[in-house]
Amino acid sequence: MSAEVGVTSLVVLVTGGTGQVGHELVRQLSPFMKVVAPARADLDLADPDSIRRCVRTVRPQLILNAGAYTAVDDAETNAELARAVNAVAPEILADEIARLQGSIIHYSTDYVFDGSKLEPYNEDDVTNPLSVYGVTKRDGERAVMASCAPHLVLRTSWVYGQRGRNFLRTIVRLARERDELRVVNDQHGAPTWSRSVAAATVGILAKISGGDQLLSKALADVSGLYHLTAAGSTTWYHFARAILALDGERHEHRCRRVVPIASSEFASAAPRPANSMLACDRIDRSLGIRLPHWQQQLPDAMST
């Protein structure tokens, strides 16, 4: 995005600013606009009063809701907290920004699907989440789309990066601790670098912005649900091997063997969709956004 986009005075509220996508949003947008990324003491997504107070104090023109309860297995026993953060908070954020005549971009997940479809899921496919996390994220999507605020709901998948809890960092750590790794090989998806999700968001804003006062109208014209993932597909097993091949060029690993296993052999509280592939044709057609292949993203992500 360049200053010529005309949104340098825009006030943007980013939730989850220390998370994978949120951190990248703050980093990439801060040179061009006023970005407010409150600490939890100032914005607790589990507390409706905290949300309302924060939005009414900051008075943003745009909210980027990258905050979420993402501990998929823990959500099974912390359903109330997951619902507060993933479903109730987006509804309040959307309602509050609508009062200010602003807009919201909300990030969601492939876990809204059950994974039984053989082809990539498109935006019109019926959701059927398998887990509490998936249910609450689906309900958050619905709340944003039912609001009066101009909005984008961006579903992504298998997000990773160099901060937070994610597959990339887990595999690198375990490879230095264990002789053998056992990794699921019957779940399919598109690993998506957090930085590319943020860059796509910046690209969308650059494409549609014609000045601060026009952003809400521009977002209203393209409001809706879009899938946003890296191109290509793989399994967790093959993703792990790709990570280790790159990391092994720079660091010594204790791990000498990566064993493919079935999902049934991996104990987890929450089931995962077998197919997490998302068709991204709509965002390409409507907004001209297309992410690189996951194999192109991974080396860049690991060199940062």
XYZ file of C-alpha atoms in Angstrom:
304
model
C 0.000 0.000 0.000
C 1.274 3.488 -0.737
C 0.379 6.874 0.689
C -1.313 7.594 -2.647
C -4.131 5.291 -1.577
C -5.459 8.227 0.419
C -6.155 6.526 3.759
C -3.206 7.847 5.776
C -5.524 9.493 8.337
C -7.630 6.371 8.760
C -7.942 5.107 12.337
C -7.804 1.311 12.398
C -8.472 -0.858 15.450
C -6.690 -4.218 15.292
C -7.753 -6.929 17.729
C -5.309 -9.720 18.482
C -2.413 -7.426 17.666
C 0.164 -9.728 19.255
C -1.094 -12.823 17.392
C 0.116 -14.258 14.121
C -2.057 -12.287 11.693
C -2.660 -9.332 14.009
C 1.039 -8.655 14.481
C 1.582 -8.653 10.713
C -1.377 -6.331 10.177
C 0.035 -3.830 12.665
C 3.503 -4.039 11.111
C 2.310 -3.584 7.548
C -0.360 -0.926 8.116
C 1.342 1.319 10.678
C 3.415 3.285 8.119
C 0.266 4.358 6.283
C -2.448 4.971 8.865
C -3.097 5.295 12.567
C -3.215 1.743 13.910
C -4.450 1.058 17.434
C -3.743 -2.451 18.752
C -4.834 -2.465 22.406
C -3.332 -4.740 25.020
C -5.696 -7.131 26.756
C -5.999 -4.727 29.698
C -7.612 -2.247 27.316
C -9.522 -4.705 25.131
C -10.662 -8.024 26.541
C -12.581 -9.874 23.839
C -14.221 -12.044 26.485
C -15.765 -8.948 28.120
C -18.563 -7.193 26.179
C -18.220 -4.012 28.244
C -14.492 -3.874 27.536
C -15.155 -4.213 23.799
C -17.757 -1.444 23.728
C -15.613 0.864 25.853
C -12.567 0.351 23.650
C -14.372 0.950 20.353
C -16.148 4.031 21.681
C -12.848 5.435 22.973
C -10.780 4.753 19.853
C -13.591 5.599 17.408
C -12.015 3.761 14.463
C -13.221 3.894 10.877
C -12.152 0.282 10.378
C -11.840 -2.746 12.658
C -9.595 -5.660 11.716
C -10.730 -8.505 13.958
C -7.758 -10.854 14.052
C -8.323 -11.811 17.683
C -9.711 -15.266 18.423
C -9.702 -18.152 20.860
C -7.634 -20.578 18.798
C -6.806 -23.360 21.260
C -8.876 -25.918 19.361
C -8.636 -28.776 21.850
C -8.963 -26.583 24.938
C -12.147 -25.079 23.500
C -13.886 -28.413 24.030
C -13.728 -27.837 27.798
C -13.760 -24.014 27.682
C -16.758 -23.608 25.414
C -18.117 -20.540 27.199
C -14.859 -18.627 26.791
C -14.477 -19.736 23.169
C -18.004 -18.551 22.422
C -17.434 -15.212 24.105
C -14.301 -14.487 22.078
C -15.160 -16.147 18.749
C -18.910 -15.521 18.453
C -20.099 -12.799 20.827
C -17.124 -10.451 20.420
C -17.387 -10.236 16.590
C -21.099 -9.422 16.914
C -20.392 -6.585 19.339
C -17.489 -5.275 17.242
C -19.669 -5.252 14.124
C -22.540 -3.513 15.899
C -20.232 -0.900 17.423
C -18.475 -0.091 14.162
C -21.854 0.170 12.433
C -22.816 2.854 14.994
C -19.719 4.767 13.924
C -20.555 4.246 10.231
C -17.324 2.334 9.809
C -16.371 -1.105 8.480
C -15.017 -4.430 9.737
C -12.782 -7.145 8.320
C -13.135 -10.397 10.237
C -10.873 -13.456 9.940
C -12.260 -16.986 10.098
C -11.240 -20.574 9.492
C -11.586 -23.762 7.469
C -12.797 -25.469 10.675
C -16.338 -24.279 9.915
C -16.519 -27.291 7.544
C -16.588 -30.977 8.449
C -14.058 -31.948 5.768
C -16.212 -34.610 4.113
C -16.271 -32.936 0.699
C -13.789 -34.349 -1.806
C -13.215 -31.056 -3.639
C -12.176 -27.672 -2.231
C -14.942 -25.895 -0.351
C -16.401 -22.722 -1.820
C -18.090 -19.909 0.067
C -21.600 -21.194 -0.674
C -21.045 -24.675 0.760
C -23.009 -25.540 3.880
C -20.974 -25.338 7.071
C -20.933 -28.217 9.523
C -18.188 -27.728 12.111
C -16.923 -30.721 14.072
C -15.610 -28.872 17.118
C -16.546 -26.162 19.607
C -13.884 -23.981 18.021
C -15.426 -24.473 14.574
C -18.963 -23.826 15.831
C -17.995 -20.606 17.575
C -16.034 -19.343 14.580
C -18.984 -20.084 12.301
C -21.305 -18.188 14.616
C -18.900 -15.253 14.627
C -18.960 -15.183 10.825
C -22.738 -15.183 10.817
C -22.918 -12.363 13.326
C -20.639 -10.116 11.273
C -22.486 -10.873 8.042
C -25.855 -10.207 9.699
C -24.748 -6.807 10.987
C -25.373 -3.476 9.311
C -21.642 -2.792 8.981
C -19.867 -3.014 5.633
C -17.714 -6.087 6.070
C -15.372 -8.705 4.693
C -15.188 -12.137 6.255
C -11.933 -13.804 5.212
C -11.656 -17.542 5.806
C -8.126 -18.895 5.804
C -6.483 -22.166 6.826
C -3.442 -23.753 8.433
C -1.965 -20.369 9.376
C 1.668 -20.382 10.469
C 4.497 -17.942 11.077
C 7.453 -17.149 13.309
C 5.425 -16.181 16.374
C 2.711 -17.738 18.513
C 1.638 -21.373 18.655
C 1.545 -22.935 15.202
C 2.610 -26.038 13.297
C 5.816 -24.577 11.886
C 7.249 -23.625 15.262
C 6.080 -26.871 16.863
C 7.761 -29.054 14.229
C 11.031 -27.122 14.414
C 11.062 -27.408 18.203
C 10.185 -31.108 18.285
C 12.808 -31.940 15.652
C 15.457 -30.714 18.079
C 14.011 -32.676 21.000
C 12.960 -36.044 19.573
C 14.479 -38.833 17.486
C 11.212 -39.480 15.653
C 8.159 -37.428 14.714
C 4.778 -38.981 13.960
C 2.663 -36.663 11.797
C -0.873 -36.995 10.426
C -0.977 -37.773 6.709
C -4.715 -37.961 5.957
C -5.717 -34.327 6.471
C -5.366 -32.043 3.451
C -5.046 -28.279 3.380
C -3.095 -25.243 2.232
C -0.531 -23.945 4.741
C -0.861 -20.158 4.692
C 1.773 -17.741 5.973
C 0.359 -15.152 8.375
C 2.297 -12.406 6.615
C 0.597 -13.197 3.312
C -2.849 -12.919 4.930
C -1.940 -9.473 6.222
C -0.445 -8.486 2.858
C -3.648 -9.557 1.110
C -5.653 -7.396 3.520
C -3.415 -4.422 2.744
C -3.835 -5.180 -0.947
C -7.617 -5.200 -0.628
C -7.613 -1.844 1.141
C -5.303 -0.412 -1.498
C -7.568 -1.598 -4.303
C -10.854 -0.310 -2.900
C -9.833 2.863 -1.052
C -10.557 6.189 -2.662
C -10.156 8.320 0.450
C -11.093 7.977 4.098
C -14.699 8.999 3.633
C -15.193 6.451 0.865
C -13.826 3.331 2.582
C -17.121 2.219 4.104
C -18.919 2.671 0.790
C -16.174 0.811 -1.047
C -16.342 -2.062 1.443
C -20.127 -2.070 1.256
C -19.860 -2.616 -2.493
C -17.788 -5.775 -2.016
C -19.118 -6.930 1.368
C -19.304 -10.659 1.841
C -17.504 -13.893 2.547
C -14.245 -14.794 0.827
C -11.773 -17.656 1.047
C -8.120 -16.652 1.332
C -5.437 -19.341 1.429
C -2.155 -20.143 -0.232
C -2.361 -21.975 -3.537
C -1.699 -25.700 -3.685
C -2.371 -28.408 -1.131
C -0.517 -30.850 1.066
C -0.865 -32.913 4.234
C 0.529 -32.164 7.675
C 3.085 -34.946 7.113
C 4.396 -33.505 3.856
C 4.306 -29.994 5.309
C 6.425 -31.210 8.215
C 8.953 -32.788 5.835
C 9.172 -29.550 3.854
C 9.766 -27.576 7.053
C 12.478 -29.940 8.239
C 14.213 -29.958 4.864
C 14.548 -26.175 4.962
C 15.350 -25.916 8.648
C 17.880 -28.738 8.394
C 19.963 -26.642 6.027
C 20.686 -24.237 8.895
C 20.242 -26.178 12.124
C 21.118 -29.624 13.385
C 18.155 -31.864 14.199
C 17.952 -34.708 16.642
C 15.050 -36.124 14.613
C 16.096 -38.782 12.128
C 12.692 -40.093 11.048
C 9.263 -38.636 10.226
C 6.507 -41.249 10.254
C 3.150 -40.705 8.522
C 0.151 -41.683 10.649
C -3.640 -41.666 10.385
C -5.737 -39.106 12.258
C -7.126 -41.973 14.328
C -3.624 -42.542 15.727
C -3.280 -38.956 16.924
C -5.130 -38.328 20.167
C -6.911 -34.965 20.303
C -9.943 -33.650 22.136
C -11.403 -32.002 19.023
C -11.743 -33.725 15.632
C -10.209 -31.985 12.621
C -11.658 -31.807 9.093
C -10.008 -34.283 6.718
C -10.344 -31.795 3.861
C -9.496 -28.184 4.673
C -9.074 -27.070 1.064
C -10.791 -23.758 0.307
C -11.507 -22.576 -3.237
C -10.263 -18.988 -3.603
C -11.778 -18.092 -6.986
C -14.214 -15.518 -5.574
C -11.578 -13.267 -4.003
C -9.510 -13.485 -7.173
C -12.451 -12.521 -9.390
C -13.889 -9.829 -7.131
C -10.798 -8.266 -5.577
C -7.887 -9.461 -7.689
C -6.232 -11.187 -4.744
C -4.322 -14.428 -5.234
C -1.784 -15.818 -2.762
C 1.363 -17.658 -3.884
C 1.719 -21.431 -3.674
C 2.444 -22.650 -0.149
C 5.802 -24.013 -1.316
C 6.784 -20.512 -2.418
C 5.709 -18.968 0.875
C 7.474 -21.404 3.201
C 11.122 -20.491 2.432
C 10.341 -16.803 2.867
C 8.524 -17.457 6.137
C 11.404 -19.483 7.506
C 14.036 -16.912 6.548
C 12.374 -14.066 8.475
